[in-house]
Amino acid sequence: MTAPVAPDIDVVLRRLLRASDELSALGGELAYGVLERHGVQNAEAKLTNAHRPYRIASMTKSFTAAMIGSLEASGLNLDYPMYFLVPDLKGTAVGELTSRECLTMGTGFGKDDPWADRMESMSTFDFLTYLQGPLVPIAEPGTGFEYCNLGYALLGLAAESVTGRTLPEMVATEVTVPLQMTRTGFDVADFPDLVPGLRIDRRGRAHILEPTRPGAFSAIGGMVSTAADVCNWMNVHLDSLDAEASSAPGAWSTVLTAGQRPHRPIAVETSRLHTEDVAYGYGLIHREDSRFGPVLGHSGGYPGFGSHMRWFPGLNLGIVVLGNTTYYPAERIVRDAVDAGWLAAIGRADEIPEVPADVPLTSAPPVLPRESTPAPTHPLPAGPRTGRTVLGAAAAVLDWDDAFADTRFAVNMDLDEPREERRERHAAWCRDHGVAPTTPVTVDDLTMENRLLGTVAITDTASITVRLDHLGDVQAITLSD
């Protein structure tokens, strides 16, 4: 087998610098780092804004998973039902779920980013009360992959129930303090120089968002960190793979190695030049890349922030990007930088698409377009109640209805976009597509992908996709281009 060819780091860094300049033009700030290892415990990183703290959002899941792995090493059975660990969950919709299903995104509950990203500060009492409600699963547990934050909030709840300590206390004691990650933690109050999170409205204006404090959903994405500390975290994972063969059961290297293995298939992604088998590990995405071998990492998206970390064991390389606008597409930036660097390294730089100076990298065509074939899933049949909510949301887009929004919008909706801005955006979309407020919306126009996700065809070229939360309320409305 031929050795993998590493991306040209100069090309990678030039792409990251351009992305940084483009975010600065919006009033934002990018931090990034490229980690290059030269053997165990010998690494150097090229960093920009190295010590500026950002919310790292779902990159937090790798820390939560490491804590669960540590508990497993101390005797926790990952296949115990949740109600064994948290007795208050007995008889609830989540009580029979296991830690393993939660770790690997196999809970059977639906994608919930917009709603969950606003739940960080929820108290444990309120979370337990919420879990007593009629939560709606979209599939049987363990039957397929569906990215779901609720499962990681359950892991945080279980860890605290088993240990009597909060998750932030556990992470500090076992990870950040021993690794001297002095600029990493959970409470924004500990970071007075936190980079402000920004929401960019449809007119390009930046609005500073108020950060949330730790709570029951901190386990899904509540951490603050820096590019330098994330490089340290990536390097520890790379070191663990090198040390695996000589590590005793329960050692940190064994715990971190287990998280880096593929546990639940997600998709196969194919470009004209390579293939990636994508799976979820424990709080990490595992990619078996035909160019590089295994590639590990995770993205993060939060109100005001977007992040991505990715490391390449076969190349002794890691890359991190942290941005401060809502759901900044850091993964896209890293992926394209790696693809461009690889094309340059194999002598095919002329195949890197030119991006005009007036087109931001986040809007440019991908360097290597991919087709994705998802792993099989087995959704439960959708019922009429959630279908009616999807239709009601679509009708409210065409002819705004405050009464519908008041009763069926999840708590995140008006926080994510003020209602007046949403109303204006919906009206502009209708004008652009020639859709009248009186356009009928019927069940014949509705396609339910699963119990909580439906698309309504408005015309031959215009559609409205509505995602519901676990209780069947509207957490996101997406309008077609």
mmCIF file with all atom_site columns, C-alpha atoms in Angstrom, residues 365-461:
data_model
loop_
_atom_site.group_PDB
_atom_site.id
_atom_site.type_symbol
_atom_site.label_atom_id
_atom_site.label_alt_id
_atom_site.label_comp_id
_atom_site.label_asym_id
_atom_site.label_entity_id
_atom_site.label_seq_id
_atom_site.pdbx_PDB_ins_code
_atom_site.Cartn_x
_atom_site.Cartn_y
_atom_site.Cartn_z
_atom_site.occupancy
_atom_site.B_iso_or_equiv
_atom_site.pdbx_formal_charge
_atom_site.auth_seq_id
_atom_site.auth_comp_id
_atom_site.auth_asym_id
_atom_site.auth_atom_id
_atom_site.pdbx_PDB_model_num
ATOM 1  C CA . PRO A 1 365 ? -18.709 25.577 -5.166 1.00 0.00 ? 365 PRO A CA 1
ATOM 2  C CA . PRO A 1 366 ? -16.906 22.831 -3.225 1.00 0.00 ? 366 PRO A CA 1
ATOM 3  C CA . VAL A 1 367 ? -13.376 21.951 -4.290 1.00 0.00 ? 367 VAL A CA 1
ATOM 4  C CA . LEU A 1 368 ? -14.301 18.265 -4.623 1.00 0.00 ? 368 LEU A CA 1
ATOM 5  C CA . PRO A 1 369 ? -18.086 17.837 -4.841 1.00 0.00 ? 369 PRO A CA 1
ATOM 6  C CA . ARG A 1 370 ? -19.331 14.699 -3.142 1.00 0.00 ? 370 ARG A CA 1
ATOM 7  C CA . GLU A 1 371 ? -22.329 12.461 -3.575 1.00 0.00 ? 371 GLU A CA 1
ATOM 8  C CA . SER A 1 372 ? -23.590 10.986 -0.330 1.00 0.00 ? 372 SER A CA 1
ATOM 9  C CA . THR A 1 373 ? -25.332 7.629  0.061  1.00 0.00 ? 373 THR A CA 1
ATOM 10 C CA . PRO A 1 374 ? -26.812 7.479  3.566  1.00 0.00 ? 374 PRO A CA 1
ATOM 11 C CA . ALA A 1 375 ? -26.740 4.282  5.582  1.00 0.00 ? 375 ALA A CA 1
ATOM 12 C CA . PRO A 1 376 ? -30.151 2.593  5.739  1.00 0.00 ? 376 PRO A CA 1
ATOM 13 C CA . THR A 1 377 ? -32.619 3.879  8.314  1.00 0.00 ? 377 THR A CA 1
ATOM 14 C CA . HIS A 1 378 ? -35.934 2.479  9.439  1.00 0.00 ? 378 HIS A CA 1
ATOM 15 C CA . PRO A 1 379 ? -38.270 5.391  10.256 1.00 0.00 ? 379 PRO A CA 1
ATOM 16 C CA . LEU A 1 380 ? -41.507 4.793  12.078 1.00 0.00 ? 380 LEU A CA 1
ATOM 17 C CA . PRO A 1 381 ? -44.643 5.771  10.135 1.00 0.00 ? 381 PRO A CA 1
ATOM 18 C CA . ALA A 1 382 ? -45.648 9.401  10.498 1.00 0.00 ? 382 ALA A CA 1
ATOM 19 C CA . GLY A 1 383 ? -48.995 10.204 12.049 1.00 0.00 ? 383 GLY A CA 1
ATOM 20 C CA . PRO A 1 384 ? -51.561 12.846 11.093 1.00 0.00 ? 384 PRO A CA 1
ATOM 21 C CA . ARG A 1 385 ? -50.888 15.150 14.065 1.00 0.00 ? 385 ARG A CA 1
ATOM 22 C CA . THR A 1 386 ? -47.336 16.106 13.149 1.00 0.00 ? 386 THR A CA 1
ATOM 23 C CA . GLY A 1 387 ? -48.306 16.290 9.482  1.00 0.00 ? 387 GLY A CA 1
ATOM 24 C CA . ARG A 1 388 ? -50.945 18.881 10.342 1.00 0.00 ? 388 ARG A CA 1
ATOM 25 C CA . THR A 1 389 ? -48.332 20.932 12.182 1.00 0.00 ? 389 THR A CA 1
ATOM 26 C CA . VAL A 1 390 ? -46.034 20.884 9.153  1.00 0.00 ? 390 VAL A CA 1
ATOM 27 C CA . LEU A 1 391 ? -48.903 22.013 6.922  1.00 0.00 ? 391 LEU A CA 1
ATOM 28 C CA . GLY A 1 392 ? -49.818 24.735 9.407  1.00 0.00 ? 392 GLY A CA 1
ATOM 29 C CA . ALA A 1 393 ? -46.254 26.033 9.424  1.00 0.00 ? 393 ALA A CA 1
ATOM 30 C CA . ALA A 1 394 ? -46.164 26.110 5.622  1.00 0.00 ? 394 ALA A CA 1
ATOM 31 C CA . ALA A 1 395 ? -49.468 27.984 5.521  1.00 0.00 ? 395 ALA A CA 1
ATOM 32 C CA . ALA A 1 396 ? -48.068 30.506 8.024  1.00 0.00 ? 396 ALA A CA 1
ATOM 33 C CA . VAL A 1 397 ? -45.138 31.166 5.704  1.00 0.00 ? 397 VAL A CA 1
ATOM 34 C CA . LEU A 1 398 ? -47.531 32.118 2.906  1.00 0.00 ? 398 LEU A CA 1
ATOM 35 C CA . ASP A 1 399 ? -49.928 34.113 5.066  1.00 0.00 ? 399 ASP A CA 1
ATOM 36 C CA . TRP A 1 400 ? -48.308 35.012 8.376  1.00 0.00 ? 400 TRP A CA 1
ATOM 37 C CA . ASP A 1 401 ? -50.255 33.805 11.409 1.00 0.00 ? 401 ASP A CA 1
ATOM 38 C CA . ASP A 1 402 ? -49.152 35.049 14.847 1.00 0.00 ? 402 ASP A CA 1
ATOM 39 C CA . ALA A 1 403 ? -51.622 32.722 16.536 1.00 0.00 ? 403 ALA A CA 1
ATOM 40 C CA . PHE A 1 404 ? -49.939 29.703 14.945 1.00 0.00 ? 404 PHE A CA 1
ATOM 41 C CA . ALA A 1 405 ? -46.492 30.993 15.905 1.00 0.00 ? 405 ALA A CA 1
ATOM 42 C CA . ASP A 1 406 ? -47.619 31.670 19.475 1.00 0.00 ? 406 ASP A CA 1
ATOM 43 C CA . THR A 1 407 ? -48.892 28.129 19.957 1.00 0.00 ? 407 THR A CA 1
ATOM 44 C CA . ARG A 1 408 ? -46.677 25.939 17.761 1.00 0.00 ? 408 ARG A CA 1
ATOM 45 C CA . PHE A 1 409 ? -43.248 27.588 17.587 1.00 0.00 ? 409 PHE A CA 1
ATOM 46 C CA . ALA A 1 410 ? -40.629 25.974 19.820 1.00 0.00 ? 410 ALA A CA 1
ATOM 47 C CA . VAL A 1 411 ? -38.789 28.308 22.186 1.00 0.00 ? 411 VAL A CA 1
ATOM 48 C CA . ASN A 1 412 ? -35.812 28.668 19.848 1.00 0.00 ? 412 ASN A CA 1
ATOM 49 C CA . MET A 1 413 ? -37.716 30.108 16.892 1.00 0.00 ? 413 MET A CA 1
ATOM 50 C CA . ASP A 1 414 ? -38.058 33.740 17.976 1.00 0.00 ? 414 ASP A CA 1
ATOM 51 C CA . LEU A 1 415 ? -34.587 33.637 19.541 1.00 0.00 ? 415 LEU A CA 1
ATOM 52 C CA . ASP A 1 416 ? -33.010 32.422 16.310 1.00 0.00 ? 416 ASP A CA 1
ATOM 53 C CA . GLU A 1 417 ? -34.735 35.074 14.212 1.00 0.00 ? 417 GLU A CA 1
ATOM 54 C CA . PRO A 1 418 ? -36.913 37.876 15.592 1.00 0.00 ? 418 PRO A CA 1
ATOM 55 C CA . ARG A 1 419 ? -40.462 37.438 14.417 1.00 0.00 ? 419 ARG A CA 1
ATOM 56 C CA . GLU A 1 420 ? -40.592 40.659 12.417 1.00 0.00 ? 420 GLU A CA 1
ATOM 57 C CA . GLU A 1 421 ? -37.451 39.657 10.488 1.00 0.00 ? 421 GLU A CA 1
ATOM 58 C CA . ARG A 1 422 ? -38.888 36.209 9.858  1.00 0.00 ? 422 ARG A CA 1
ATOM 59 C CA . ARG A 1 423 ? -42.150 37.660 8.602  1.00 0.00 ? 423 ARG A CA 1
ATOM 60 C CA . GLU A 1 424 ? -40.272 39.983 6.207  1.00 0.00 ? 424 GLU A CA 1
ATOM 61 C CA . ARG A 1 425 ? -38.090 37.141 4.936  1.00 0.00 ? 425 ARG A CA 1
ATOM 62 C CA . HIS A 1 426 ? -41.072 34.882 4.332  1.00 0.00 ? 426 HIS A CA 1
ATOM 63 C CA . ALA A 1 427 ? -42.911 37.641 2.466  1.00 0.00 ? 427 ALA A CA 1
ATOM 64 C CA . ALA A 1 428 ? -39.861 38.320 0.275  1.00 0.00 ? 428 ALA A CA 1
ATOM 65 C CA . TRP A 1 429 ? -39.581 34.604 -0.543 1.00 0.00 ? 429 TRP A CA 1
ATOM 66 C CA . CYS A 1 430 ? -43.236 34.484 -1.572 1.00 0.00 ? 430 CYS A CA 1
ATOM 67 C CA . ARG A 1 431 ? -42.791 37.518 -3.824 1.00 0.00 ? 431 ARG A CA 1
ATOM 68 C CA . ASP A 1 432 ? -39.648 36.060 -5.410 1.00 0.00 ? 432 ASP A CA 1
ATOM 69 C CA . HIS A 1 433 ? -41.473 32.802 -6.193 1.00 0.00 ? 433 HIS A CA 1
ATOM 70 C CA . GLY A 1 434 ? -44.763 34.342 -7.261 1.00 0.00 ? 434 GLY A CA 1
ATOM 71 C CA . VAL A 1 435 ? -46.653 32.658 -4.430 1.00 0.00 ? 435 VAL A CA 1
ATOM 72 C CA . ALA A 1 436 ? -49.872 34.316 -3.263 1.00 0.00 ? 436 ALA A CA 1
ATOM 73 C CA . PRO A 1 437 ? -51.007 34.244 0.382  1.00 0.00 ? 437 PRO A CA 1
ATOM 74 C CA . THR A 1 438 ? -54.144 32.419 -0.753 1.00 0.00 ? 438 THR A CA 1
ATOM 75 C CA . THR A 1 439 ? -52.187 29.546 -2.332 1.00 0.00 ? 439 THR A CA 1
ATOM 76 C CA . PRO A 1 440 ? -53.791 26.360 -0.957 1.00 0.00 ? 440 PRO A CA 1
ATOM 77 C CA . VAL A 1 441 ? -51.661 24.034 1.162  1.00 0.00 ? 441 VAL A CA 1
ATOM 78 C CA . THR A 1 442 ? -53.060 20.507 1.292  1.00 0.00 ? 442 THR A CA 1
ATOM 79 C CA . VAL A 1 443 ? -52.044 17.073 2.463  1.00 0.00 ? 443 VAL A CA 1
ATOM 80 C CA . ASP A 1 444 ? -51.502 16.117 -1.179 1.00 0.00 ? 444 ASP A CA 1
ATOM 81 C CA . ASP A 1 445 ? -48.575 18.563 -1.235 1.00 0.00 ? 445 ASP A CA 1
ATOM 82 C CA . LEU A 1 446 ? -46.966 17.057 1.882  1.00 0.00 ? 446 LEU A CA 1
ATOM 83 C CA . THR A 1 447 ? -44.135 14.525 2.019  1.00 0.00 ? 447 THR A CA 1
ATOM 84 C CA . MET A 1 448 ? -43.123 13.361 5.504  1.00 0.00 ? 448 MET A CA 1
ATOM 85 C CA . GLU A 1 449 ? -39.530 12.096 5.587  1.00 0.00 ? 449 GLU A CA 1
ATOM 86 C CA . ASN A 1 450 ? -40.079 10.939 9.142  1.00 0.00 ? 450 ASN A CA 1
ATOM 87 C CA . ARG A 1 451 ? -42.475 11.710 11.979 1.00 0.00 ? 451 ARG A CA 1
ATOM 88 C CA . LEU A 1 452 ? -40.897 15.116 12.643 1.00 0.00 ? 452 LEU A CA 1
ATOM 89 C CA . LEU A 1 453 ? -39.652 16.273 9.244  1.00 0.00 ? 453 LEU A CA 1
ATOM 90 C CA . GLY A 1 454 ? -41.846 17.194 6.308  1.00 0.00 ? 454 GLY A CA 1
ATOM 91 C CA . THR A 1 455 ? -41.677 19.117 3.047  1.00 0.00 ? 455 THR A CA 1
ATOM 92 C CA . VAL A 1 456 ? -44.594 20.911 1.422  1.00 0.00 ? 456 VAL A CA 1
ATOM 93 C CA . ALA A 1 457 ? -44.466 21.508 -2.347 1.00 0.00 ? 457 ALA A CA 1
ATOM 94 C CA . ILE A 1 458 ? -45.832 24.998 -3.028 1.00 0.00 ? 458 ILE A CA 1
ATOM 95 C CA . THR A 1 459 ? -45.089 25.170 -6.770 1.00 0.00 ? 459 THR A CA 1
ATOM 96 C CA . ASP A 1 460 ? -43.048 23.009 -9.124 1.00 0.00 ? 460 ASP A CA 1
ATOM 97 C CA . THR A 1 461 ? -39.902 24.855 -8.007 1.00 0.00 ? 461 THR A CA 1
#
